[in-house]
Amino acid sequence: MPIRTLPLEIWREILEWLYADGEIPSRKHALVSKQWKYLLLNLPTLWRKVEVDTTSPGKPEVIHDRLERRLHHAKKTTLDVALSNTMRTLDFTQRHYLDLLKTLAKLGPIEQWRSLFISDDHVGNGTPLHAIFEGRFTSLRALIVHGYAYSSGANINASGPYTGSSSGLFEVIVRSKPCLQYLGFNTSHIPFELEPLLRLPSISTFSVTMYSINNISYESFPKLREITINTEQSFATSQSLSKIPSQINVTILRFTSKIAKTTLLKDIKVLHIDQFSDLRQNDGPLELPALHTLRIRPGEPNLLRYFKAPQVQVLSLLKAHNQVEYAVSEQVRKMFQASIQASIVSLFQTDKHLLAIYPVTLTMDLEKITDGTLVAMLEAWPQLKHLYLVLDKHFDCFGVFPKRFMDMESPLCPKLEILHMVVWWNKDSENWQRWHEVAKTMMRTRKGGSLESIIWKNNWFDVESLTGETCN
């Protein structure tokens, strides 16, 4: 079928997928064809993301025109609105910013707002926002409040009204009684005016990011499902902190021995850790008897010695978001990597009595992990049923790794049901075809066992899979 004969509905789905992250349609895509240009200008949902931010590039007049054009193309569709005012752009004055807010109020009234992200105390520059925005938040489904600074020592249950520019807008939100489904706070504590929202029956997820979690009364927030503890500035070491209830998923930024020594994580079932600091100073392993899911970033296998979580079923060892590469010689780099591999192998073979985690599902980023090291890890976990691997360019998946899977006397992961790999090869490459043959041999060797499928894909949406039936 010629591409130009595709129905408009399919083109619409393609474009909505292309701009799913909220980016505004680009001039480059409008030049692809008349059809694309027509759809880009006449699909309101592509224009629903509205940012009023003084850090946007360009002169105030250009930013104002851009906002007007975006709202014009959005028409009557629901909007995702972000308001912030950090005043980092010298060209912006209070008048320029208020003009943007008034344009938004006129062309994108609050009845159309589907979500609202509001950041910084200076939104409105001292002008009460409820004097600019009129109406009711009848369509609002998500509210995120970020970066509000209160008096020192404030906590999540602090009382007293907030007197900033956004205060009036908060009151309008509460009076509107919207059917909120998501409520999130990244603040020193929850604004007093918004506490009535916590009791809305429509809320399915209440997320809070705090620097201090002293005095949290979890009974007051029955909808709380996610909590992020940010310990970059401070964290209380008191053993008397309330345990976090089991239904709450916990993310910890900068995991420290101070947290490990408290009892607040004893009952949780889901824990995500995004950075470590001084954990090695801890006297013993962190006991998490109820934990079901553990995600560690950066996922260094050696860190597992610091956790005693025998009920964990799902374990993810992922690479850091922004990993810094230090300038060292190739010889030093190789020596350092060899030392890391040796310590991992030692933990999983010689010192495996220190391991108290036995996952059934393992997701692992194989950056800087050799095939021999991975085999040593998997030999210590014969209970694994689901294995998801993200391959590094330096990982040899044609060496000892598949050979141990095909060892008839002592096969690697004897209970494995699914092997899923993210590879870096192109589908037309020699490695892709070579792995197809290796995977076929693995399936045939494990015929009659638990192995159901081997799946591999790349970042270009190429995917292939083998099952016991396809290998017969």
CSV table of C-alpha atoms in Angstrom, one decimal:
chain,number,residue,atom,x,y,z
A,1,MET,CA,0.0,0.0,0.0
A,2,PRO,CA,1.5,3.4,-1.0
A,3,ILE,CA,2.1,5.5,2.1
A,4,ARG,CA,0.0,8.4,0.8
A,5,THR,CA,-3.1,6.2,0.6
A,6,LEU,CA,-3.0,5.5,4.4
A,7,PRO,CA,-6.3,6.6,6.0
A,8,LEU,CA,-6.2,9.9,8.0
A,9,GLU,CA,-7.1,7.9,11.2
A,10,ILE,CA,-3.8,6.0,11.0
A,11,TRP,CA,-1.8,9.3,10.3
A,12,ARG,CA,-3.5,10.8,13.3
A,13,GLU,CA,-2.4,7.9,15.5
A,14,ILE,CA,1.2,8.2,14.2
A,15,LEU,CA,1.3,11.9,15.0
A,16,GLU,CA,-0.2,11.5,18.4
A,17,TRP,CA,2.4,8.8,19.2
A,18,LEU,CA,5.2,11.1,17.8
A,19,TYR,CA,4.2,13.9,20.1
A,20,ALA,CA,3.1,11.8,23.1
A,21,ASP,CA,5.7,13.4,25.3
A,22,GLY,CA,3.9,16.8,25.0
A,23,GLU,CA,6.3,18.5,22.5
A,24,ILE,CA,4.7,21.1,20.2
A,25,PRO,CA,4.5,20.2,16.5
A,26,SER,CA,7.6,21.3,14.6
A,27,ARG,CA,8.0,23.2,11.4
A,28,LYS,CA,10.2,20.4,10.1
A,29,HIS,CA,7.3,17.9,10.3
A,30,ALA,CA,4.9,20.3,8.7
A,31,LEU,CA,7.1,20.3,5.6
A,32,VAL,CA,6.8,16.5,5.2
A,33,SER,CA,3.6,16.8,3.1
A,34,LYS,CA,0.4,18.8,2.8
A,35,GLN,CA,-1.3,16.0,4.6
A,36,TRP,CA,1.0,16.2,7.6
A,37,LYS,CA,0.7,20.0,7.7
A,38,TYR,CA,-3.1,19.8,7.7
A,39,LEU,CA,-3.2,17.2,10.5
A,40,LEU,CA,-0.6,19.1,12.6
A,41,LEU,CA,-2.6,22.3,12.5
A,42,ASN,CA,-6.0,20.6,13.0
A,43,LEU,CA,-5.3,18.1,15.8
A,44,PRO,CA,-6.0,20.1,19.0
A,45,THR,CA,-4.6,17.3,21.2
A,46,LEU,CA,-1.1,17.9,19.8
A,47,TRP,CA,-1.2,21.5,21.2
A,48,ARG,CA,-2.6,20.8,24.6
A,49,LYS,CA,0.7,21.3,26.5
A,50,VAL,CA,0.8,24.9,27.7
A,51,GLU,CA,3.8,26.3,29.5
A,52,VAL,CA,3.9,29.8,31.0
A,53,ASP,CA,7.6,30.1,32.0
A,54,THR,CA,10.0,33.1,32.1
A,55,THR,CA,12.9,30.8,31.3
A,56,SER,CA,11.6,30.1,27.8
A,57,PRO,CA,14.0,31.2,25.1
A,58,GLY,CA,13.1,34.2,23.0
A,59,LYS,CA,11.9,37.8,23.5
A,60,PRO,CA,8.7,38.4,25.5
A,61,GLU,CA,6.8,39.4,22.4
A,62,VAL,CA,7.8,36.1,20.6
A,63,ILE,CA,6.9,34.0,23.6
A,64,HIS,CA,3.5,35.8,23.8
A,65,ASP,CA,2.8,35.1,20.1
A,66,ARG,CA,3.8,31.5,20.5
A,67,LEU,CA,1.4,31.1,23.4
A,68,GLU,CA,-1.5,32.6,21.5
A,69,ARG,CA,-0.8,30.4,18.5
A,70,ARG,CA,-0.6,27.3,20.7
A,71,LEU,CA,-4.0,28.1,22.4
A,72,HIS,CA,-5.6,28.9,19.0
A,73,HIS,CA,-4.7,25.4,17.6
A,74,ALA,CA,-5.7,23.7,20.9
A,75,LYS,CA,-9.2,25.0,20.4
A,76,LYS,CA,-11.5,23.5,23.0
A,77,THR,CA,-9.5,20.5,23.9
A,78,THR,CA,-8.4,19.9,27.6
A,79,LEU,CA,-5.1,21.5,28.4
A,80,ASP,CA,-2.0,20.5,30.4
A,81,VAL,CA,-0.9,23.7,32.0
A,82,ALA,CA,2.5,24.5,33.7
A,83,LEU,CA,3.0,27.8,35.5
A,84,SER,CA,6.4,28.8,36.9
A,85,ASN,CA,8.2,32.0,37.3
A,86,THR,CA,11.9,31.8,38.2
A,87,MET,CA,12.6,35.2,36.7
A,88,ARG,CA,15.9,34.1,35.2
A,89,THR,CA,15.4,36.0,31.9
A,90,LEU,CA,16.4,39.7,32.1
A,91,ASP,CA,14.1,40.6,29.2
A,92,PHE,CA,11.0,39.6,31.3
A,93,THR,CA,9.3,42.2,33.5
A,94,GLN,CA,6.3,41.7,35.8
A,95,ARG,CA,4.1,43.2,33.1
A,96,HIS,CA,5.3,40.7,30.4
A,97,TYR,CA,4.6,37.8,32.7
A,98,LEU,CA,1.1,39.0,33.7
A,99,ASP,CA,0.3,39.5,30.0
A,100,LEU,CA,1.0,35.8,29.4
A,101,LEU,CA,-1.2,34.8,32.3
A,102,LYS,CA,-4.1,37.0,31.1
A,103,THR,CA,-3.8,35.6,27.5
A,104,LEU,CA,-3.9,32.1,29.0
A,105,ALA,CA,-7.0,33.0,31.0
A,106,LYS,CA,-8.7,34.5,28.0
A,107,LEU,CA,-7.9,31.8,25.4
A,108,GLY,CA,-7.5,28.8,27.6
A,109,PRO,CA,-10.0,29.2,30.5
A,110,ILE,CA,-9.5,27.1,33.6
A,111,GLU,CA,-12.6,25.0,32.7
A,112,GLN,CA,-10.3,23.4,30.0
A,113,TRP,CA,-7.4,22.6,32.3
A,114,ARG,CA,-6.9,18.8,32.5
A,115,SER,CA,-3.7,19.0,34.6
A,116,LEU,CA,-1.8,21.8,36.4
A,117,PHE,CA,1.8,21.9,37.4
A,118,ILE,CA,2.5,25.0,39.5
A,119,SER,CA,6.0,25.9,40.6
A,120,ASP,CA,7.8,28.6,42.6
A,121,ASP,CA,6.5,31.1,45.1
A,122,HIS,CA,6.7,33.9,42.6
A,123,VAL,CA,4.0,32.8,40.1
A,124,GLY,CA,2.0,35.9,39.5
A,125,ASN,CA,4.7,38.2,40.8
A,126,GLY,CA,2.5,39.1,43.8
A,127,THR,CA,-0.7,39.5,41.9
A,128,PRO,CA,-3.3,37.0,43.3
A,129,LEU,CA,-3.9,34.5,40.5
A,130,HIS,CA,-7.6,34.2,41.3
A,131,ALA,CA,-7.9,37.8,40.2
A,132,ILE,CA,-6.7,36.7,36.7
A,133,PHE,CA,-8.3,33.3,36.3
A,134,GLU,CA,-12.1,33.1,36.7
A,135,GLY,CA,-14.4,30.1,36.6
A,136,ARG,CA,-14.2,26.6,38.0
A,137,PHE,CA,-11.8,23.7,37.5
A,138,THR,CA,-14.4,21.3,36.2
A,139,SER,CA,-11.9,19.2,34.0
A,140,LEU,CA,-8.9,19.1,36.4
A,141,ARG,CA,-7.7,15.5,36.9
A,142,ALA,CA,-4.0,16.1,38.0
A,143,LEU,CA,-2.4,18.7,40.2
A,144,ILE,CA,1.3,18.9,41.0
A,145,VAL,CA,2.7,21.6,43.3
A,146,HIS,CA,6.4,22.1,43.3
A,147,GLY,CA,9.0,24.1,45.2
A,148,TYR,CA,7.0,26.1,47.7
A,149,ALA,CA,9.2,27.3,50.5
A,150,TYR,CA,7.8,27.7,54.0
A,151,SER,CA,9.3,28.6,57.4
A,152,SER,CA,12.1,26.3,58.6
A,153,GLY,CA,11.0,23.3,60.5
A,154,ALA,CA,7.7,23.1,58.7
A,155,ASN,CA,6.4,19.6,58.0
A,156,ILE,CA,3.7,17.8,56.1
A,157,ASN,CA,1.1,18.5,58.7
A,158,ALA,CA,2.0,22.1,59.4
A,159,SER,CA,-0.9,24.4,59.8
A,160,GLY,CA,-1.4,28.0,58.7
A,161,PRO,CA,-2.3,29.5,55.4
A,162,TYR,CA,0.1,30.2,52.5
A,163,THR,CA,0.0,33.9,51.5
A,164,GLY,CA,1.7,33.8,48.1
A,165,SER,CA,0.3,34.6,44.7
A,166,SER,CA,-1.1,31.1,44.2
A,167,SER,CA,-3.1,31.0,47.4
A,168,GLY,CA,-6.2,32.3,45.8
A,169,LEU,CA,-5.9,29.9,42.9
A,170,PHE,CA,-5.6,27.0,45.4
A,171,GLU,CA,-8.9,28.2,47.0
A,172,VAL,CA,-10.6,28.2,43.6
A,173,ILE,CA,-9.4,24.6,43.0
A,174,VAL,CA,-10.8,23.5,46.4
A,175,ARG,CA,-14.2,25.2,45.8
A,176,SER,CA,-14.4,23.6,42.3
A,177,LYS,CA,-14.3,20.1,43.9
A,178,PRO,CA,-12.7,18.6,40.8
A,179,CYS,CA,-12.6,14.9,40.1
A,180,LEU,CA,-8.8,14.8,40.8
A,181,GLN,CA,-7.1,11.4,40.2
A,182,TYR,CA,-3.5,12.4,40.8
A,183,LEU,CA,-2.2,14.8,43.5
A,184,GLY,CA,1.5,15.4,43.9
A,185,PHE,CA,3.6,17.6,46.1
A,186,ASN,CA,7.3,18.4,45.9
A,187,THR,CA,7.4,20.8,48.8
A,188,SER,CA,8.5,21.4,52.3
A,189,HIS,CA,5.0,20.7,53.4
A,190,ILE,CA,1.5,20.6,51.9
A,191,PRO,CA,-0.1,24.1,51.5
A,192,PHE,CA,-2.8,24.5,54.1
A,193,GLU,CA,-5.4,25.6,51.5
A,194,LEU,CA,-5.1,22.3,49.6
A,195,GLU,CA,-5.6,19.9,52.5
A,196,PRO,CA,-9.3,19.5,51.7
A,197,LEU,CA,-8.3,17.9,48.4
A,198,LEU,CA,-6.7,15.0,50.3
A,199,ARG,CA,-10.2,13.8,51.2
A,200,LEU,CA,-11.6,13.8,47.7
A,201,PRO,CA,-12.8,10.2,46.9
A,202,SER,CA,-11.7,10.4,43.3
A,203,ILE,CA,-8.0,10.5,44.1
A,204,SER,CA,-6.3,7.2,43.2
A,205,THR,CA,-2.7,8.4,43.6
A,206,PHE,CA,-1.3,10.9,46.1
A,207,SER,CA,2.5,11.4,45.7
A,208,VAL,CA,4.7,13.5,48.0
A,209,THR,CA,8.4,14.3,47.8
A,210,MET,CA,9.7,15.6,51.1
A,211,TYR,CA,13.1,16.6,52.6
A,212,SER,CA,11.8,15.6,56.0
A,213,ILE,CA,9.2,13.0,56.9
A,214,ASN,CA,8.9,13.8,60.6
A,215,ASN,CA,5.5,13.7,62.1
A,216,ILE,CA,3.7,12.3,59.0
A,217,SER,CA,0.3,11.0,60.1
A,218,TYR,CA,-0.4,8.4,57.4
A,219,GLU,CA,-3.9,7.9,58.7
A,220,SER,CA,-4.7,11.4,57.6
A,221,PHE,CA,-3.8,10.6,54.0
A,222,PRO,CA,-5.5,7.3,53.1
A,223,LYS,CA,-5.0,7.9,49.4
A,224,LEU,CA,-1.2,8.2,49.7
A,225,ARG,CA,0.3,5.6,47.3
A,226,GLU,CA,3.8,7.0,46.5
A,227,ILE,CA,6.3,8.8,48.7
A,228,THR,CA,9.7,10.1,47.6
A,229,ILE,CA,12.2,10.8,50.4
A,230,ASN,CA,14.8,13.3,49.3
A,231,THR,CA,17.7,13.3,51.8
A,232,GLU,CA,20.0,15.7,50.0
A,233,GLN,CA,19.6,18.3,52.8
A,234,SER,CA,18.6,16.5,55.9
A,235,PHE,CA,17.0,13.4,57.3
A,236,ALA,CA,15.8,12.6,60.8
A,237,THR,CA,17.6,9.7,62.5
A,238,SER,CA,15.0,9.1,65.2
A,239,GLN,CA,14.0,5.5,65.6
A,240,SER,CA,10.5,6.7,66.6
A,241,LEU,CA,9.5,7.7,63.1
A,242,SER,CA,6.3,6.1,62.0
A,243,LYS,CA,6.6,3.0,59.8
A,244,ILE,CA,5.5,3.7,56.3
A,245,PRO,CA,2.4,1.5,55.5
A,246,SER,CA,2.7,-1.4,53.2
A,247,GLN,CA,0.5,0.0,50.4
A,248,ILE,CA,2.9,2.9,49.8
A,249,ASN,CA,5.6,2.7,47.1
A,250,VAL,CA,8.8,4.3,48.3
A,251,THR,CA,11.5,6.1,46.3
A,252,ILE,CA,14.6,7.2,48.1
A,253,LEU,CA,17.0,9.7,46.6
A,254,ARG,CA,20.4,9.4,48.2
A,255,PHE,CA,20.1,6.3,50.3
A,256,THR,CA,22.1,6.6,53.5
A,257,SER,CA,23.0,4.6,56.6
A,258,LYS,CA,20.7,7.1,58.6
A,259,ILE,CA,17.7,5.6,56.7
A,260,ALA,CA,19.0,2.1,57.1
A,261,LYS,CA,19.1,2.5,60.8
A,262,THR,CA,15.5,3.5,61.2
A,263,THR,CA,12.5,1.2,61.2
A,264,LEU,CA,10.3,3.2,58.9
A,265,LEU,CA,10.8,0.8,55.9
A,266,LYS,CA,10.0,-2.4,57.8
A,267,ASP,CA,6.5,-2.9,56.3
A,268,ILE,CA,6.9,-1.6,52.8
A,269,LYS,CA,6.5,-3.8,49.7
A,270,VAL,CA,8.0,-1.6,46.9
A,271,LEU,CA,11.3,0.3,47.2
A,272,HIS,CA,13.1,2.3,44.6
A,273,ILE,CA,16.6,3.6,45.4
A,274,ASP,CA,18.1,6.2,43.0
A,275,GLN,CA,21.4,7.0,44.7
A,276,PHE,CA,23.6,5.7,47.5
A,277,SER,CA,25.8,7.4,50.0
A,278,ASP,CA,27.8,6.0,52.9
A,279,LEU,CA,25.8,2.8,53.1
A,280,ARG,CA,28.9,0.9,53.8
A,281,GLN,CA,29.1,2.5,57.2
A,282,ASN,CA,26.0,0.6,58.2
A,283,ASP,CA,26.6,-2.0,60.9
A,284,GLY,CA,24.5,-4.7,59.2
A,285,PRO,CA,22.1,-5.4,56.4
A,286,LEU,CA,18.9,-3.5,56.1
A,287,GLU,CA,16.1,-5.9,57.0
A,288,LEU,CA,13.0,-5.6,54.8
A,289,PRO,CA,11.0,-8.6,55.7
A,290,ALA,CA,7.9,-7.6,53.7
A,291,LEU,CA,9.6,-6.2,50.6
A,292,HIS,CA,8.3,-7.6,47.2
A,293,THR,CA,9.9,-5.3,44.6
A,294,LEU,CA,13.4,-3.7,44.8
A,295,ARG,CA,14.8,-1.3,42.1
A,296,ILE,CA,18.4,-0.1,42.6
A,297,ARG,CA,20.0,2.7,40.5
A,298,PRO,CA,22.9,2.6,39.9
A,299,GLY,CA,22.5,-1.2,40.0
A,300,GLU,CA,25.8,-2.4,41.3
A,301,PRO,CA,25.4,-6.1,42.3
A,302,ASN,CA,27.8,-5.6,45.2
A,303,LEU,CA,25.2,-3.4,46.9
A,304,LEU,CA,22.9,-6.4,47.4
A,305,ARG,CA,25.0,-7.5,50.4
A,306,TYR,CA,23.5,-4.6,52.4
A,307,PHE,CA,19.9,-5.9,52.1
A,308,LYS,CA,18.1,-8.7,53.9
A,309,ALA,CA,14.9,-9.1,51.9
A,310,PRO,CA,14.1,-12.8,51.5
A,311,GLN,CA,10.6,-12.1,50.1
A,312,VAL,CA,11.7,-10.1,47.2
A,313,GLN,CA,10.2,-11.4,43.9
A,314,VAL,CA,11.2,-8.6,41.5
A,315,LEU,CA,14.7,-7.1,41.4
A,316,SER,CA,15.9,-4.4,39.0
A,317,LEU,CA,19.5,-3.4,38.7
A,318,LEU,CA,19.6,-0.4,36.4
A,319,LYS,CA,22.3,2.0,35.3
A,320,ALA,CA,22.5,5.6,36.6
A,321,HIS,CA,20.5,8.3,34.9
A,322,ASN,CA,23.5,10.5,34.1
A,323,GLN,CA,26.6,8.5,34.6
A,324,VAL,CA,29.8,10.5,34.7
A,325,GLU,CA,32.9,9.1,33.0
A,326,TYR,CA,36.1,10.1,34.5
A,327,ALA,CA,39.2,10.7,32.4
A,328,VAL,CA,41.6,7.9,33.3
A,329,SER,CA,44.0,5.8,31.2
A,330,GLU,CA,42.7,2.6,29.5
A,331,GLN,CA,45.0,0.5,31.7
A,332,VAL,CA,43.6,2.0,34.9
A,333,ARG,CA,40.0,1.6,33.6
A,334,LYS,CA,40.6,-2.1,32.9
A,335,MET,CA,42.2,-2.7,36.3
A,336,PHE,CA,39.2,-1.0,38.0
A,337,GLN,CA,36.7,-3.0,36.0
A,338,ALA,CA,38.5,-6.2,36.7
A,339,SER,CA,38.4,-5.4,40.4
A,340,ILE,CA,34.7,-4.8,40.3
A,341,GLN,CA,34.1,-8.1,38.4
A,342,ALA,CA,36.2,-10.0,40.9
A,343,SER,CA,34.3,-8.6,43.9
A,344,ILE,CA,30.9,-9.5,42.3
A,345,VAL,CA,32.0,-13.0,41.6
A,346,SER,CA,33.3,-13.3,45.1
A,347,LEU,CA,30.0,-12.2,46.6
A,348,PHE,CA,27.9,-14.6,44.5
A,349,GLN,CA,30.2,-17.6,44.8
A,350,THR,CA,32.5,-17.5,47.8
A,351,ASP,CA,30.5,-15.1,50.1
A,352,LYS,CA,27.0,-16.0,48.9
A,353,HIS,CA,25.9,-16.6,52.5
A,354,LEU,CA,25.8,-12.7,52.6
A,355,LEU,CA,23.1,-12.7,50.0
A,356,ALA,CA,19.6,-12.6,51.4
A,357,ILE,CA,17.7,-11.7,48.2
A,358,TYR,CA,16.2,-14.4,46.0
A,359,PRO,CA,14.3,-12.8,43.1
A,360,VAL,CA,12.0,-14.7,40.7
A,361,THR,CA,12.1,-11.8,38.1
A,362,LEU,CA,15.4,-10.1,37.4
A,363,THR,CA,15.9,-7.0,35.2
A,364,MET,CA,19.5,-6.0,34.8
A,365,ASP,CA,21.5,-3.5,32.8
A,366,LEU,CA,24.7,-5.2,31.7
A,367,GLU,CA,26.8,-2.1,31.4
A,368,LYS,CA,30.4,-3.1,32.4
A,369,ILE,CA,29.3,-6.6,33.4
A,370,THR,CA,31.1,-9.5,31.7
A,371,ASP,CA,29.5,-12.7,30.6
A,372,GLY,CA,31.5,-14.6,33.2
A,373,THR,CA,30.3,-12.3,36.0
A,374,LEU,CA,26.7,-12.6,34.9
A,375,VAL,CA,26.9,-16.4,34.9
A,376,ALA,CA,28.4,-16.3,38.4
A,377,MET,CA,25.4,-14.3,39.5
A,378,LEU,CA,22.8,-16.5,37.8
A,379,GLU,CA,24.4,-19.7,39.3
A,380,ALA,CA,23.5,-18.3,42.7
A,381,TRP,CA,19.9,-17.8,41.7
A,382,PRO,CA,18.5,-21.1,40.3
A,383,GLN,CA,15.0,-19.9,41.3
A,384,LEU,CA,14.8,-17.3,38.5
A,385,LYS,CA,11.9,-17.6,36.1
A,386,HIS,CA,12.0,-14.3,34.2
A,387,LEU,CA,15.2,-12.7,33.0
A,388,TYR,CA,15.4,-9.3,31.3
A,389,LEU,CA,18.8,-8.2,30.2
A,390,VAL,CA,19.9,-4.9,28.6
A,391,LEU,CA,23.1,-5.7,26.7
A,392,ASP,CA,26.2,-3.5,26.7
A,393,LYS,CA,28.3,-3.4,23.5
A,394,HIS,CA,31.1,-5.1,25.4
A,395,PHE,CA,29.0,-8.0,26.6
A,396,ASP,CA,29.8,-11.3,24.9
A,397,CYS,CA,26.5,-13.1,24.5
A,398,PHE,CA,28.0,-15.8,22.3
A,399,GLY,CA,30.5,-17.2,24.9
A,400,VAL,CA,30.0,-18.9,28.2
A,401,PHE,CA,26.5,-17.3,28.7
A,402,PRO,CA,24.6,-19.5,26.2
A,403,LYS,CA,26.8,-22.5,26.7
A,404,ARG,CA,25.9,-22.7,30.4
A,405,PHE,CA,22.2,-22.5,29.4
A,406,MET,CA,22.7,-25.6,27.2
A,407,ASP,CA,24.6,-27.5,29.8
A,408,MET,CA,22.5,-30.7,30.2
A,409,GLU,CA,24.0,-31.8,33.5
A,410,SER,CA,23.8,-28.4,35.3
A,411,PRO,CA,21.9,-25.9,33.2
A,412,LEU,CA,21.9,-22.2,34.1
A,413,CYS,CA,18.6,-21.0,35.5
A,414,PRO,CA,16.8,-24.4,35.3
A,415,LYS,CA,13.4,-22.9,36.1
A,416,LEU,CA,13.7,-20.0,33.6
A,417,GLU,CA,10.5,-19.4,31.6
A,418,ILE,CA,11.3,-16.2,29.7
A,419,LEU,CA,14.6,-14.7,28.5
A,420,HIS,CA,14.1,-11.2,27.2
A,421,MET,CA,17.1,-9.2,25.8
A,422,VAL,CA,17.5,-5.6,24.6
A,423,VAL,CA,20.4,-5.7,22.1
A,424,TRP,CA,22.3,-3.1,20.2
A,425,TRP,CA,22.5,-4.8,16.9
A,426,ASN,CA,20.6,-3.9,13.8
A,427,LYS,CA,18.1,-6.5,12.5
A,428,ASP,CA,20.2,-6.9,9.3
A,429,SER,CA,23.4,-7.4,11.2
A,430,GLU,CA,25.5,-10.6,11.4
A,431,ASN,CA,25.1,-10.6,15.2
A,432,TRP,CA,21.3,-10.6,14.9
A,433,GLN,CA,21.3,-13.7,12.6
A,434,ARG,CA,23.9,-15.4,14.7
A,435,TRP,CA,21.9,-14.9,17.9
A,436,HIS,CA,18.8,-16.3,16.1
A,437,GLU,CA,20.7,-19.6,15.5
A,438,VAL,CA,22.1,-19.7,19.1
A,439,ALA,CA,18.6,-19.0,20.6
A,440,LYS,CA,17.1,-21.7,18.4
A,441,THR,CA,19.7,-24.2,19.7
A,442,MET,CA,19.0,-23.1,23.3
A,443,MET,CA,15.2,-23.6,22.9
A,444,ARG,CA,15.8,-27.1,21.4
A,445,THR,CA,18.2,-28.0,24.2
A,446,ARG,CA,15.8,-27.0,26.9
A,447,LYS,CA,12.8,-28.7,25.1
A,448,GLY,CA,10.5,-30.3,27.6
A,449,GLY,CA,11.7,-27.9,30.3
A,450,SER,CA,10.3,-24.7,31.7
A,451,LEU,CA,11.7,-22.3,29.0
A,452,GLU,CA,8.8,-20.9,27.0
A,453,SER,CA,10.3,-18.1,24.9
A,454,ILE,CA,13.4,-16.2,24.0
A,455,ILE,CA,12.8,-12.6,22.9
A,456,TRP,CA,15.3,-10.0,21.7
A,457,LYS,CA,14.7,-6.5,20.4
A,458,ASN,CA,16.6,-3.3,19.8
A,459,ASN,CA,15.9,0.4,20.2
A,460,TRP,CA,14.7,0.7,16.6
A,461,PHE,CA,11.6,-1.4,17.3
A,462,ASP,CA,13.0,-4.5,15.7
A,463,VAL,CA,11.9,-7.5,17.6
A,464,GLU,CA,12.1,-11.3,17.2
A,465,SER,CA,11.0,-14.2,19.4
A,466,LEU,CA,11.3,-18.0,19.5
A,467,THR,CA,9.1,-20.4,21.4
A,468,GLY,CA,9.2,-24.1,21.7
A,469,GLU,CA,6.6,-24.5,19.0
A,470,THR,CA,8.5,-22.3,16.4
A,471,CYS,CA,11.7,-24.3,17.0
A,472,ASN,CA,10.1,-27.7,16.4
